[in-house]
Amino acid sequence: MQSDVIEADLKRITITDPFLGEYQWLIRDVVIPYQWQALNDNIPQAEPSHALANYRIAAGLEKGEFYGMVFQDSDVTKWLEAVAWSLSQQPDAALEQTADEVIELLAKAQCDDGYLNTWYSVKEPGQRWTNLAECHELYCAGHLFEAAVAFFQATGKRRLLEIACRFADHIDAVFGPEQGQLRGYPGHPEIELALMRLYEVTQEPRYLALARFFLDERGRQPHYYDIEFEKRGGSWHWGGWGDAWMVKDKVYTHAHKPLSEQDQAVGHAVRSVYLLTGLAHVARMTHDEEKRQTCLRIWNNMVQRRMYITGGIGSQAIGEAFTSDYDLPNDTAYSESCAAIGLMMFARRMLEMEGDAHYADVMERAFYNTVLGGMALDGKHFFYVNPLETQPKCMAHNHIYDHVKPVRQRWFGCACCPPNIARTLVAIGHYLFTPRPDALFINFYAGSEAQFTVPDGELHLTIRGNYPWTGEAEIAMTHPHPVTHTLALRLPEWCDSPQIRVNGETAQGETIKGYLHLHRQWRQGDVITLLLPMRVKRVYASPRVRHTAGKVALQRGPLVYCLEEADNGSELHNLSLPSDSPLHEVAGSGVLQGKVLIQTEGLRVATPEEEAPLYSFDTPPTSVTKQTLTFIPWFSWANRGEGEMRVWVDEA
Amino acid sequence: MQSDVIEADLKRITITDPFLGEYQWLIRDVVIPYQWQALNDNIPQAEPSHALANYRIAAGLEKGEFYGMVFQDSDVTKWLEAVAWSLSQQPDAALEQTADEVIELLAKAQCDDGYLNTWYSVKEPGQRWTNLAECHELYCAGHLFEAAVAFFQATGKRRLLEIACRFADHIDAVFGPEQGQLRGYPGHPEIELALMRLYEVTQEPRYLALARFFLDERGRQPHYYDIEFEKRGGSWHWGGWGDAWMVKDKVYTHAHKPLSEQDQAVGHAVRSVYLLTGLAHVARMTHDEEKRQTCLRIWNNMVQRRMYITGGIGSQAIGEAFTSDYDLPNDTAYSESCAAIGLMMFARRMLEMEGDAHYADVMERAFYNTVLGGMALDGKHFFYVNPLETQPKCMAHNHIYDHVKPVRQRWFGCACCPPNIARTLVAIGHYLFTPRPDALFINFYAGSEAQFTVPDGELHLTIRGNYPWTGEAEIAMTHPHPVTHTLALRLPEWCDSPQIRVNGETAQGETIKGYLHLHRQWRQGDVITLLLPMRVKRVYASPRVRHTAGKVALQRGPLVYCLEEADNGSELHNLSLPSDSPLHEVAGSGVLQGKVLIQTEGLRVATPEEEAPLYSFDTPPTSVTKQTLTFIPWFSWANRGEGEMRVWVDEA
């Protein structure tokens, strides 16, 4: 089993990429301080967070009442996780001290038996574990565990890890198959994946067993959510939201039947991918073929039938949920930022298990499009919902668009997506590299410096380039002592003719599942050069998708492009792209400086005068003229004010 | 003023049309008896109606509690109105006796002061007129008035008219500008148009004045809905539906500002057109140019920017409401049957005022498409919502389609659309003909026999043909004595080359606003023959509508056509119609017997195998083959089981 513990082999990754490096800076200097002010209720006009105050009250340091959502605690632990990954990128003594103080606050708020949740300690003492379906205790525990692992890995400090393990031990005592234990599992998955991280760091087999327990119990009959609902007399938490639907709609929580019997991505998209991330991790660590097959089935359904070209998932706002196969409306999409992050997490665990570039392709697609797009270029505004088509003047009046915002919003007190984006961006190195027993997999080529322990010694490497704007990259070996190991270099799906050289010679290796495996002794000064031509590609969706019939999208490297009103005028639905128009790369300017745009000759159907008839007979009431179309990377839309946007364009 | 009272000039209209005649039969033999059973709670498995029981309780004939909606009474009066119009088509002594008994029940339920509403009499005595914004008292009164006028016109009996007038007199005493009167107006318009009908029959000027009062008060500040809301302590009727939104959202009720300051069709579509129907009637009768201009402004906005090709209005389910200009989504449309009926009513009043065929064009479009489509060919199933595109397999899982049903539903107890469709179909003669002072306008050419009093005598005519399947019709004069009058014959917008002859000679007349005006002495045996070629036409929407970009619809005569899965297979979005494909008329069979279908050579993009990639690069993953496309009249879709449907088809 020891050989499978791959996270521990990763010593250190520093992002030096000109593009992603800027995001590291934004998170450290803008996002983390802003969130700190939010957690302390120091932001005027923002909804209060009260999250730190809740901990102080639970710790007996302050009088007052709990305020916030049932998962308010997780805002603090997500912040701690982001801080941890940021410290691993760049030390910051003052920030680390602030985090240490928060950790001490958590220690004081923790109950003697290890329990730690301020909602229940302050607001509903005695009601612990009575409403797993709705109340997020195990979810909050999971975010605490993730923060603890990150903080330990970033700083070597064990204080938060001890708090997490005390709580995990308590949960392990409460839940299980024995007499007197609860056979429940969370309404919002998260603890499964978090326990697996805790297990990787601590090697405590009870944590692995507990994660497996939660997964195996899920969806069994008689249904635990019904049992606990009965036991508490039929009360439900989200009173205003209807008739205990979160308890009754088992599909919403992927708990309608045992996971081993499931084969579709259903329900709340974030819950789905968080759950499957834990499942894939357990499947790999326990060599559980049944769980692996479940992961493969649901993955294939999700990615082959229910995923937007942008790596977004969740086609509808109600339930923030999956709908059905090939139902991918562009304008009413939910495509939550957090769901794309969860898809990255699920893809990462599948990649660790399968060593197949397909998972990295999806991970990269979700990251460079929906996750990056979730945050404005200024680092201060965020999307929860990521549509592929918008027309603001109609959105304001048609309630099917109520969830869609035409521009990113300030990040206020209580929020899931912004801190999730923050922690993902500062931890991106963990997605760049996948250290597996058979090879060190390099998934995409963002500039970075990384150090790994491999069986033959220490492997240090530096990636340089300007990914994802150019496909030219260089991987230089910097470790002092020669080390024999396999490097597996991803050959991206979007690249027709990758050229890879080692010290100037065409690389000799075997391509397995989309990775070029290079096995040799690597010496300081060895250089791998990659040439991954990023020709602009036309992308077509399956004709099973009705929303993209007759339409085309553009992609260059991993980036999906879109038309925006700022460059192309309004009424984008009247623009079309002839199938033979050459596609030219041009340099962006202004806020799009440094980005590669695409220009091409397109056609525009003229907008008729206001008094023209709504319907006309026989002759299309149109005059068609040529117009230069400018496509920008979709993740960078809505950084120039409010306007129309669309990814899928009619092909003429 | 007398010359304006045109309704009274209409003696009798009998529908003899093979097509619409069948609907008369369906209403009389299927719909009216079925609804009678529903009103009496005799339909197993249906929600109880209790509507007649409510009247019996209010009359003191029975003990019990009120049950149903706040507008439950109107189910009875709508039934009475349908019965009345049906009796005017074909006498039925047993049915008339049943109706007389119901009328006696209403008489017994009426309070001594004339008030008649069972909700308030039984359930909330003492609370009369405290919640006009939400509680439909004036709406129910309006439907009583409409039934009374219809019953009087059909049978000559005055009993229901007396009940109506007593109630109207009471309302006239309660509401008005004087000290001690209420300055309110209804949340759901209807009484305005109904008072105008009552005025036409009774010539009582107080009814006209009261209608005008309600219209003039609407939207004034301080706002009456707020005043009464305050007065009753901030309580609201639709408790479960949110925070008194029906009181607060003044746009929903077209009451956000005075009508004279409005220029858009907004809010609840049914409320909007009911309101405007009354407004147009008052404008004509009082020669009020300001009101006329308001009607013209809002009409133009509604019909030029917010109306589906099917004559449907209301682009969204939430609020059953208008959205914004050119926002006409096909799959999430609301397009309520009742709203199309209301649009017919509004068009009829505009036509009476303007004498312009444009209004008849819209009236005909709404009738032959959405109104007819609201009822199944069996007369037993109904649509409330009339989408222009459906894909049932996705509708079941995406909540943006919750309001859309893939097949028509059984008509159960409490319902607005089915009885509304019923009363409209049996009263269709009143839309066929518009007797104006300047001419008798004949709007469309459904087979019928009609008698009118005109200044020079009695004009009797018989229309024969097979409208709307053929454009050949004959109008024969049957009155015994010669009479000089102008007949104005509509030249439909869909007809390029109308040919009209009188007794075999090309008709000599003046075309004014889309009507051919023929002034002469009409003698028994005179025959007008019409040849209105119904070539199949391609229809294009304005490029301002993004949902129809690159798409075409087919229309023949007034009928809009659609593709249905039953004829064309599934995945209708993969079908396209080349711009040069000839369009052939073919005869329908089975349930579509007697209907003209359209066939043409189209193209189909093949559906890829299930495991084909969701997204592919560079080459469209498509093979295109020829396929014969069969279009059916849209009103007749969903009569052959559940399947896909679409009106707007890609033009190749």
Short mmCIF file of N, CA and C in Angstrom, two decimals, chain B residues 551-631:
data_model
loop_
_atom_site.label_atom_id
_atom_site.label_comp_id
_atom_site.label_asym_id
_atom_site.label_seq_id
_atom_site.Cartn_x
_atom_site.Cartn_y
_atom_site.Cartn_z
N LYS B 551 -33.59 30.51 -38.85
CA LYS B 551 -34.68 29.54 -38.87
C LYS B 551 -35.85 30.04 -39.71
N VAL B 552 -36.68 29.11 -40.10
CA VAL B 552 -37.84 29.42 -40.92
C VAL B 552 -39.04 28.66 -40.36
N ALA B 553 -40.22 29.21 -40.54
CA ALA B 553 -41.45 28.49 -40.19
C ALA B 553 -42.33 28.45 -41.43
N LEU B 554 -43.25 27.54 -41.45
CA LEU B 554 -44.18 27.45 -42.58
C LEU B 554 -45.57 27.85 -42.15
N GLN B 555 -46.27 28.52 -43.04
CA GLN B 555 -47.64 28.94 -42.77
C GLN B 555 -48.44 28.76 -44.05
N ARG B 556 -49.66 28.31 -43.89
CA ARG B 556 -50.57 28.20 -45.04
C ARG B 556 -51.91 28.76 -44.61
N GLY B 557 -52.37 29.77 -45.31
CA GLY B 557 -53.53 30.48 -44.80
C GLY B 557 -53.16 31.00 -43.42
N PRO B 558 -54.07 30.91 -42.47
CA PRO B 558 -53.75 31.41 -41.14
C PRO B 558 -52.99 30.39 -40.28
N LEU B 559 -52.81 29.19 -40.80
CA LEU B 559 -52.27 28.11 -39.97
C LEU B 559 -50.74 28.07 -40.00
N VAL B 560 -50.17 28.06 -38.80
CA VAL B 560 -48.74 27.86 -38.64
C VAL B 560 -48.49 26.35 -38.53
N TYR B 561 -47.43 25.89 -39.15
CA TYR B 561 -47.14 24.46 -39.18
C TYR B 561 -45.95 24.11 -38.27
N CYS B 562 -45.80 22.81 -38.03
CA CYS B 562 -44.69 22.36 -37.20
C CYS B 562 -44.26 20.96 -37.63
N LEU B 563 -43.06 20.62 -37.25
CA LEU B 563 -42.59 19.24 -37.36
C LEU B 563 -42.93 18.51 -36.08
N GLU B 564 -43.37 17.28 -36.22
CA GLU B 564 -43.62 16.47 -35.04
C GLU B 564 -42.87 15.15 -35.17
N GLU B 565 -42.46 14.61 -34.02
CA GLU B 565 -41.68 13.38 -34.02
C GLU B 565 -42.44 12.23 -34.68
N ALA B 566 -43.75 12.20 -34.52
CA ALA B 566 -44.56 11.11 -35.07
C ALA B 566 -44.33 10.94 -36.57
N ASP B 567 -44.09 12.04 -37.26
CA ASP B 567 -43.89 11.96 -38.71
C ASP B 567 -42.42 11.96 -39.12
N ASN B 568 -41.58 12.57 -38.30
CA ASN B 568 -40.23 12.91 -38.76
C ASN B 568 -39.12 12.27 -37.95
N GLY B 569 -39.47 11.47 -36.94
CA GLY B 569 -38.45 10.90 -36.07
C GLY B 569 -38.02 11.91 -35.02
N SER B 570 -37.13 11.49 -34.16
CA SER B 570 -36.72 12.35 -33.04
C SER B 570 -35.54 13.23 -33.45
N GLU B 571 -35.04 13.96 -32.49
CA GLU B 571 -33.90 14.88 -32.72
C GLU B 571 -34.23 15.86 -33.85
N LEU B 572 -35.37 16.52 -33.68
CA LEU B 572 -35.85 17.43 -34.73
C LEU B 572 -34.88 18.59 -34.99
N HIS B 573 -34.03 18.88 -33.99
CA HIS B 573 -33.07 19.97 -34.19
C HIS B 573 -32.06 19.62 -35.28
N ASN B 574 -31.97 18.36 -35.64
CA ASN B 574 -31.03 17.97 -36.70
C ASN B 574 -31.64 17.99 -38.09
N LEU B 575 -32.88 18.40 -38.16
CA LEU B 575 -33.52 18.53 -39.48
C LEU B 575 -33.40 19.97 -39.97
N SER B 576 -33.20 20.10 -41.26
CA SER B 576 -33.20 21.46 -41.82
C SER B 576 -33.94 21.44 -43.15
N LEU B 577 -34.37 22.63 -43.51
CA LEU B 577 -35.19 22.80 -44.71
C LEU B 577 -34.42 23.68 -45.69
N PRO B 578 -33.97 23.12 -46.80
CA PRO B 578 -33.24 23.96 -47.78
C PRO B 578 -34.13 25.09 -48.28
N SER B 579 -33.49 26.21 -48.56
CA SER B 579 -34.29 27.40 -48.91
C SER B 579 -34.99 27.23 -50.25
N ASP B 580 -34.55 26.26 -51.05
CA ASP B 580 -35.19 26.11 -52.36
C ASP B 580 -36.04 24.85 -52.48
N SER B 581 -36.30 24.16 -51.37
CA SER B 581 -37.13 22.95 -51.45
C SER B 581 -38.58 23.30 -51.75
N PRO B 582 -39.15 22.71 -52.79
CA PRO B 582 -40.58 22.97 -53.04
C PRO B 582 -41.43 22.41 -51.91
N LEU B 583 -42.52 23.09 -51.63
CA LEU B 583 -43.40 22.72 -50.51
C LEU B 583 -44.69 22.16 -51.08
N HIS B 584 -44.99 20.91 -50.76
CA HIS B 584 -46.15 20.24 -51.33
C HIS B 584 -47.26 20.06 -50.31
N GLU B 585 -48.48 20.29 -50.74
CA GLU B 585 -49.62 20.04 -49.86
C GLU B 585 -50.03 18.58 -50.00
N VAL B 586 -50.24 17.93 -48.87
CA VAL B 586 -50.74 16.55 -48.90
C VAL B 586 -51.87 16.42 -47.89
N ALA B 587 -52.69 15.41 -48.08
CA ALA B 587 -53.85 15.21 -47.20
C ALA B 587 -53.43 14.43 -45.96
N GLY B 588 -53.89 14.89 -44.80
CA GLY B 588 -53.63 14.16 -43.57
C GLY B 588 -54.51 12.94 -43.47
N SER B 589 -54.10 12.01 -42.61
CA SER B 589 -54.89 10.79 -42.42
C SER B 589 -54.98 10.48 -40.94
N GLY B 590 -55.78 9.48 -40.63
CA GLY B 590 -55.96 9.11 -39.22
C GLY B 590 -56.59 10.26 -38.48
N VAL B 591 -56.01 10.60 -37.34
CA VAL B 591 -56.57 11.69 -36.52
C VAL B 591 -56.42 13.04 -37.24
N LEU B 592 -55.54 13.09 -38.24
CA LEU B 592 -55.34 14.32 -39.00
C LEU B 592 -56.14 14.34 -40.32
N GLN B 593 -57.03 13.40 -40.45
CA GLN B 593 -57.94 13.34 -41.62
C GLN B 593 -58.61 14.69 -41.81
N GLY B 594 -58.61 15.11 -43.08
CA GLY B 594 -59.29 16.38 -43.39
C GLY B 594 -58.38 17.58 -43.25
N LYS B 595 -57.19 17.37 -42.72
CA LYS B 595 -56.26 18.50 -42.55
C LYS B 595 -55.23 18.48 -43.67
N VAL B 596 -54.80 19.66 -44.04
CA VAL B 596 -53.78 19.77 -45.08
C VAL B 596 -52.40 19.74 -44.41
N LEU B 597 -51.58 18.80 -44.81
CA LEU B 597 -50.20 18.74 -44.32
C LEU B 597 -49.27 19.26 -45.41
N ILE B 598 -48.04 19.47 -45.06
CA ILE B 598 -47.04 19.95 -46.02
C ILE B 598 -45.87 18.99 -46.02
N GLN B 599 -45.47 18.58 -47.21
CA GLN B 599 -44.26 17.76 -47.30
C GLN B 599 -43.23 18.44 -48.17
N THR B 600 -41.98 18.17 -47.86
CA THR B 600 -40.88 18.79 -48.60
C THR B 600 -39.63 17.95 -48.38
N GLU B 601 -38.68 18.13 -49.29
CA GLU B 601 -37.40 17.43 -49.11
C GLU B 601 -36.52 18.24 -48.17
N GLY B 602 -36.10 17.61 -47.08
CA GLY B 602 -35.24 18.28 -46.12
C GLY B 602 -33.95 17.51 -45.94
N LEU B 603 -33.19 17.94 -44.97
CA LEU B 603 -31.91 17.30 -44.67
C LEU B 603 -31.89 16.89 -43.21
N ARG B 604 -31.23 15.77 -42.95
CA ARG B 604 -31.06 15.34 -41.56
C ARG B 604 -29.58 15.11 -41.28
N VAL B 605 -29.11 15.75 -40.21
CA VAL B 605 -27.79 15.41 -39.68
C VAL B 605 -27.96 14.14 -38.87
N ALA B 606 -27.16 13.13 -39.21
CA ALA B 606 -27.33 11.83 -38.55
C ALA B 606 -26.99 11.93 -37.06
N THR B 607 -27.74 11.20 -36.27
CA THR B 607 -27.45 11.09 -34.83
C THR B 607 -26.28 10.13 -34.66
N PRO B 608 -25.23 10.59 -34.02
CA PRO B 608 -24.08 9.70 -33.88
C PRO B 608 -24.36 8.59 -32.87
N GLU B 609 -23.51 7.58 -32.91
CA GLU B 609 -23.70 6.48 -31.95
C GLU B 609 -23.45 7.01 -30.53
N GLU B 610 -23.97 6.26 -29.58
CA GLU B 610 -23.96 6.73 -28.18
C GLU B 610 -22.55 7.04 -27.67
N GLU B 611 -21.57 6.27 -28.12
CA GLU B 611 -20.24 6.46 -27.54
C GLU B 611 -19.40 7.48 -28.29
N ALA B 612 -19.98 8.12 -29.31
CA ALA B 612 -19.24 9.16 -30.03
C ALA B 612 -18.89 10.29 -29.08
N PRO B 613 -17.79 11.00 -29.33
CA PRO B 613 -17.39 12.05 -28.38
C PRO B 613 -18.40 13.18 -28.33
N LEU B 614 -18.46 13.81 -27.16
CA LEU B 614 -19.38 14.93 -27.00
C LEU B 614 -18.89 16.14 -27.80
N TYR B 615 -17.58 16.33 -27.82
CA TYR B 615 -17.00 17.44 -28.58
C TYR B 615 -15.92 16.89 -29.49
N SER B 616 -15.87 17.39 -30.71
CA SER B 616 -14.83 16.92 -31.61
C SER B 616 -14.24 18.09 -32.35
N PHE B 617 -13.01 17.94 -32.78
CA PHE B 617 -12.26 19.03 -33.38
C PHE B 617 -12.33 19.01 -34.89
N ASP B 618 -12.39 20.21 -35.44
CA ASP B 618 -12.13 20.49 -36.86
C ASP B 618 -13.20 20.02 -37.84
N THR B 619 -13.67 18.80 -37.72
CA THR B 619 -14.64 18.34 -38.70
C THR B 619 -15.97 18.10 -38.02
N PRO B 620 -17.04 18.68 -38.57
CA PRO B 620 -18.35 18.41 -37.97
C PRO B 620 -18.58 16.90 -37.96
N PRO B 621 -18.97 16.34 -36.83
CA PRO B 621 -19.08 14.90 -36.68
C PRO B 621 -20.40 14.42 -37.26
N THR B 622 -20.62 14.78 -38.53
CA THR B 622 -21.97 14.66 -39.03
C THR B 622 -21.98 14.03 -40.40
N SER B 623 -22.98 13.23 -40.63
CA SER B 623 -23.26 12.90 -42.02
C SER B 623 -24.68 13.39 -42.27
N VAL B 624 -24.85 13.98 -43.43
CA VAL B 624 -26.13 14.61 -43.75
C VAL B 624 -26.82 13.80 -44.85
N THR B 625 -28.06 13.46 -44.63
CA THR B 625 -28.81 12.71 -45.64
C THR B 625 -30.12 13.44 -45.92
N LYS B 626 -30.69 13.11 -47.06
CA LYS B 626 -31.99 13.69 -47.38
C LYS B 626 -33.09 12.99 -46.59
N GLN B 627 -34.09 13.73 -46.25
CA GLN B 627 -35.25 13.14 -45.58
C GLN B 627 -36.49 13.95 -45.95
N THR B 628 -37.56 13.25 -46.22
CA THR B 628 -38.81 13.96 -46.44
C THR B 628 -39.31 14.51 -45.10
N LEU B 629 -39.60 15.78 -45.09
CA LEU B 629 -40.13 16.41 -43.88
C LEU B 629 -41.65 16.55 -44.02
N THR B 630 -42.35 16.21 -42.97
CA THR B 630 -43.80 16.38 -42.96
C THR B 630 -44.17 17.40 -41.88
N PHE B 631 -44.78 18.45 -42.31
CA PHE B 631 -45.25 19.49 -41.38
C PHE B 631 -46.75 19.34 -41.19
#
